[in-house]
Every structure is written in structure tokens, then in C-alpha cells.
Amino acid sequence: MTRRETSIQARFVRAWETAPERRALGFVNAQAAVRWFSGGELLALALARSEWLAEQGLRRRGVAVLVMPSGQECAAQLLGVLLLGAVPLLVAPPVIQSPHSNLALVLRRVVKKTHARMVIAPANLSALKDDVARVSKG
């Protein structure tokens, strides 16, 4: 195998293409319902997200801060970042970091320290995301 064939991206794609119907990832929601995703579903989500991230300017080895609750969108973003060859940086909820943490302060520090090129967050955090994005450009 060549180096490219042994990359994490190649392994994900090969595994999901080989058995697209096989369970690949699952989530438990607040009501304790389990939602399973097949390899084919994950591959489609990840490829679509990877293309979108590239269009937004994320490049190979670029850092993308992920501030998202666990779930389908988080998985799609995480896998999209990995398929692109970029580096995902998962930020734990501030309550886990410290009961007195402020999400905006935590994100500003993380972006400044890591030189992250992108912050990926749910729509309800768009104002915070825009504020933190200015830090990464400054």
C-alpha cells in the first residue's frame, strides 16, 4: 500500500464503501433513543461536508474548531474536516471545563492559541462564531 492508501481518509472511505450498509456510528439523544448511521450514510455526509468546508476556505492541515453538541451534524462536520485532511479541534462545553467558564472567552483563547482558521458551531451560536472568527483573522 502506498502512503496515500494508508491515510485515515483512505481507510474511512474504503471501509464505508466496502460495507455501506454496516453500522458505523450511533448517537443517543436526550430521550435515550438510539440513531444508527451506516457507513454509506456517513460517507455521503462527510463528503458533502468536506466539499462545503473546502468552499469556505478550510485547507489541509488547517485547524477547525468544532463547538457542537453530539449528533448527526457534529459527526458530519468532524468527518468532513478529517476527510479534507484538516485538523478538528473539539471544544468541550464550558461547564465541563469549569463551572465558571464563558464560552466566548474559551473560544477566543482556543482560536488565538491554535491559530484556528475556522469555527464551526450551530446556528444559535452564529453571533458568537462571528465574534470569535474576527480573533482568528486578527
Tab-separated table of C-alpha atoms in Angstrom:
chain	number	residue	atom	x	y	z
A	1	MET	CA	0.000	0.000	0.000
A	2	THR	CA	1.164	3.487	-0.726
A	3	ARG	CA	1.191	6.155	1.945
A	4	ARG	CA	-1.945	7.744	0.470
A	5	GLU	CA	-3.806	4.411	0.636
A	6	THR	CA	-2.997	4.092	4.340
A	7	SER	CA	-4.167	7.570	5.297
A	8	ILE	CA	-7.074	7.868	7.695
A	9	GLN	CA	-9.133	9.335	4.864
A	10	ALA	CA	-8.468	6.368	2.579
A	11	ARG	CA	-9.240	3.902	5.358
A	12	PHE	CA	-12.566	5.572	6.174
A	13	VAL	CA	-13.620	5.673	2.540
A	14	ARG	CA	-12.524	2.093	1.866
A	15	ALA	CA	-14.325	0.750	4.949
A	16	TRP	CA	-17.533	2.626	4.217
A	17	GLU	CA	-17.518	1.716	0.527
A	18	THR	CA	-16.811	-1.946	1.274
A	19	ALA	CA	-19.823	-2.349	3.584
A	20	PRO	CA	-22.022	0.738	3.137
A	21	GLU	CA	-24.968	-0.825	4.971
A	22	ARG	CA	-22.989	-1.771	8.096
A	23	ARG	CA	-23.434	0.309	11.254
A	24	ALA	CA	-20.649	2.831	11.548
A	25	LEU	CA	-21.717	5.321	14.220
A	26	GLY	CA	-24.545	5.828	16.669
A	27	PHE	CA	-25.947	8.555	18.890
A	28	VAL	CA	-28.191	8.534	21.928
A	29	ASN	CA	-30.446	11.573	22.278
A	30	ALA	CA	-31.885	13.126	25.468
A	31	GLN	CA	-34.859	10.733	25.304
A	32	ALA	CA	-32.463	7.746	25.201
A	33	ALA	CA	-33.412	6.918	21.608
A	34	VAL	CA	-30.568	5.472	19.557
A	35	ARG	CA	-29.968	6.581	15.972
A	36	TRP	CA	-27.530	4.444	13.984
A	37	PHE	CA	-25.763	5.616	10.840
A	38	SER	CA	-24.485	3.241	8.204
A	39	GLY	CA	-21.094	3.630	6.593
A	40	GLY	CA	-22.776	4.727	3.365
A	41	GLU	CA	-24.758	7.432	5.185
A	42	LEU	CA	-21.641	8.674	6.970
A	43	LEU	CA	-19.598	8.710	3.792
A	44	ALA	CA	-22.237	10.766	1.979
A	45	LEU	CA	-22.499	13.222	4.895
A	46	ALA	CA	-18.726	13.515	5.280
A	47	LEU	CA	-18.035	14.020	1.574
A	48	ALA	CA	-20.715	16.710	1.297
A	49	ARG	CA	-19.438	18.488	4.410
A	50	SER	CA	-15.830	18.208	3.259
A	51	GLU	CA	-16.689	19.901	-0.041
A	52	TRP	CA	-18.557	22.665	1.790
A	53	LEU	CA	-15.669	23.225	4.211
A	54	ALA	CA	-13.220	23.499	1.299
A	55	GLU	CA	-15.510	26.066	-0.335
A	56	GLN	CA	-15.439	28.020	2.941
A	57	GLY	CA	-11.636	28.140	2.824
A	58	LEU	CA	-10.563	25.303	5.107
A	59	ARG	CA	-7.452	23.602	3.767
A	60	ARG	CA	-5.356	20.568	4.535
A	61	ARG	CA	-3.653	20.918	7.951
A	62	GLY	CA	-5.851	23.917	8.794
A	63	VAL	CA	-7.442	23.864	12.245
A	64	ALA	CA	-11.242	23.890	12.541
A	65	VAL	CA	-12.753	24.444	15.991
A	66	LEU	CA	-15.889	22.345	16.481
A	67	VAL	CA	-18.327	23.661	19.076
A	68	MET	CA	-21.295	21.379	18.684
A	69	PRO	CA	-23.438	19.011	20.671
A	70	SER	CA	-23.059	15.345	19.846
A	71	GLY	CA	-25.235	14.286	16.948
A	72	GLN	CA	-25.511	13.927	13.197
A	73	GLU	CA	-24.314	17.441	12.380
A	74	CYS	CA	-21.316	17.123	14.690
A	75	ALA	CA	-20.378	13.785	13.112
A	76	ALA	CA	-20.754	15.223	9.607
A	77	GLN	CA	-18.547	18.222	10.467
A	78	LEU	CA	-15.921	16.120	12.250
A	79	LEU	CA	-15.683	13.574	9.453
A	80	GLY	CA	-15.744	16.303	6.809
A	81	VAL	CA	-12.791	18.017	8.486
A	82	LEU	CA	-10.901	14.706	8.680
A	83	LEU	CA	-11.608	13.793	5.042
A	84	LEU	CA	-10.333	17.196	3.979
A	85	GLY	CA	-7.068	16.487	5.799
A	86	ALA	CA	-7.644	19.374	8.194
A	87	VAL	CA	-7.356	19.152	11.967
A	88	PRO	CA	-10.522	19.113	14.083
A	89	LEU	CA	-10.290	20.741	17.494
A	90	LEU	CA	-13.213	19.652	19.670
A	91	VAL	CA	-14.134	22.109	22.419
A	92	ALA	CA	-15.811	20.632	25.475
A	93	PRO	CA	-18.804	22.527	26.830
A	94	PRO	CA	-17.621	25.238	29.239
A	95	VAL	CA	-19.425	23.554	32.104
A	96	ILE	CA	-17.077	20.573	31.714
A	97	GLN	CA	-14.007	22.814	31.567
A	98	SER	CA	-15.018	24.847	34.617
A	99	PRO	CA	-18.368	25.828	36.102
A	100	HIS	CA	-17.398	29.482	35.689
A	101	SER	CA	-16.181	29.292	32.068
A	102	ASN	CA	-17.617	31.622	29.491
A	103	LEU	CA	-17.954	30.036	26.045
A	104	ALA	CA	-16.907	33.224	24.240
A	105	LEU	CA	-13.756	33.589	26.345
A	106	VAL	CA	-12.892	29.912	25.993
A	107	LEU	CA	-13.280	30.060	22.216
A	108	ARG	CA	-11.290	33.273	21.851
A	109	ARG	CA	-8.426	31.724	23.819
A	110	VAL	CA	-8.570	28.490	21.821
A	111	VAL	CA	-8.653	30.262	18.450
A	112	LYS	CA	-5.805	32.591	19.382
A	113	LYS	CA	-3.662	29.817	20.838
A	114	THR	CA	-4.197	27.338	17.984
A	115	HIS	CA	-4.412	29.805	15.072
A	116	ALA	CA	-7.625	28.072	14.017
A	117	ARG	CA	-8.828	29.022	10.550
A	118	MET	CA	-12.481	28.162	11.127
A	119	VAL	CA	-15.044	27.872	13.914
A	120	ILE	CA	-17.936	25.500	13.258
A	121	ALA	CA	-20.926	25.982	15.529
A	122	PRO	CA	-24.710	25.565	15.436
A	123	ALA	CA	-26.853	28.396	14.073
A	124	ASN	CA	-27.897	29.528	17.548
A	125	LEU	CA	-24.245	30.430	18.207
A	126	SER	CA	-23.723	32.380	14.969
A	127	ALA	CA	-23.104	35.733	16.715
A	128	LEU	CA	-20.523	34.102	18.966
A	129	LYS	CA	-18.967	32.327	15.991
A	130	ASP	CA	-18.653	35.609	14.063
A	131	ASP	CA	-17.075	37.316	17.083
A	132	VAL	CA	-14.535	34.512	17.511
A	133	ALA	CA	-13.837	34.432	13.755
A	134	ARG	CA	-12.586	38.013	13.990
A	135	VAL	CA	-9.968	36.810	16.505
A	136	SER	CA	-8.663	34.237	14.016
A	137	LYS	CA	-8.192	36.926	11.359
A	138	GLY	CA	-6.518	39.346	13.726
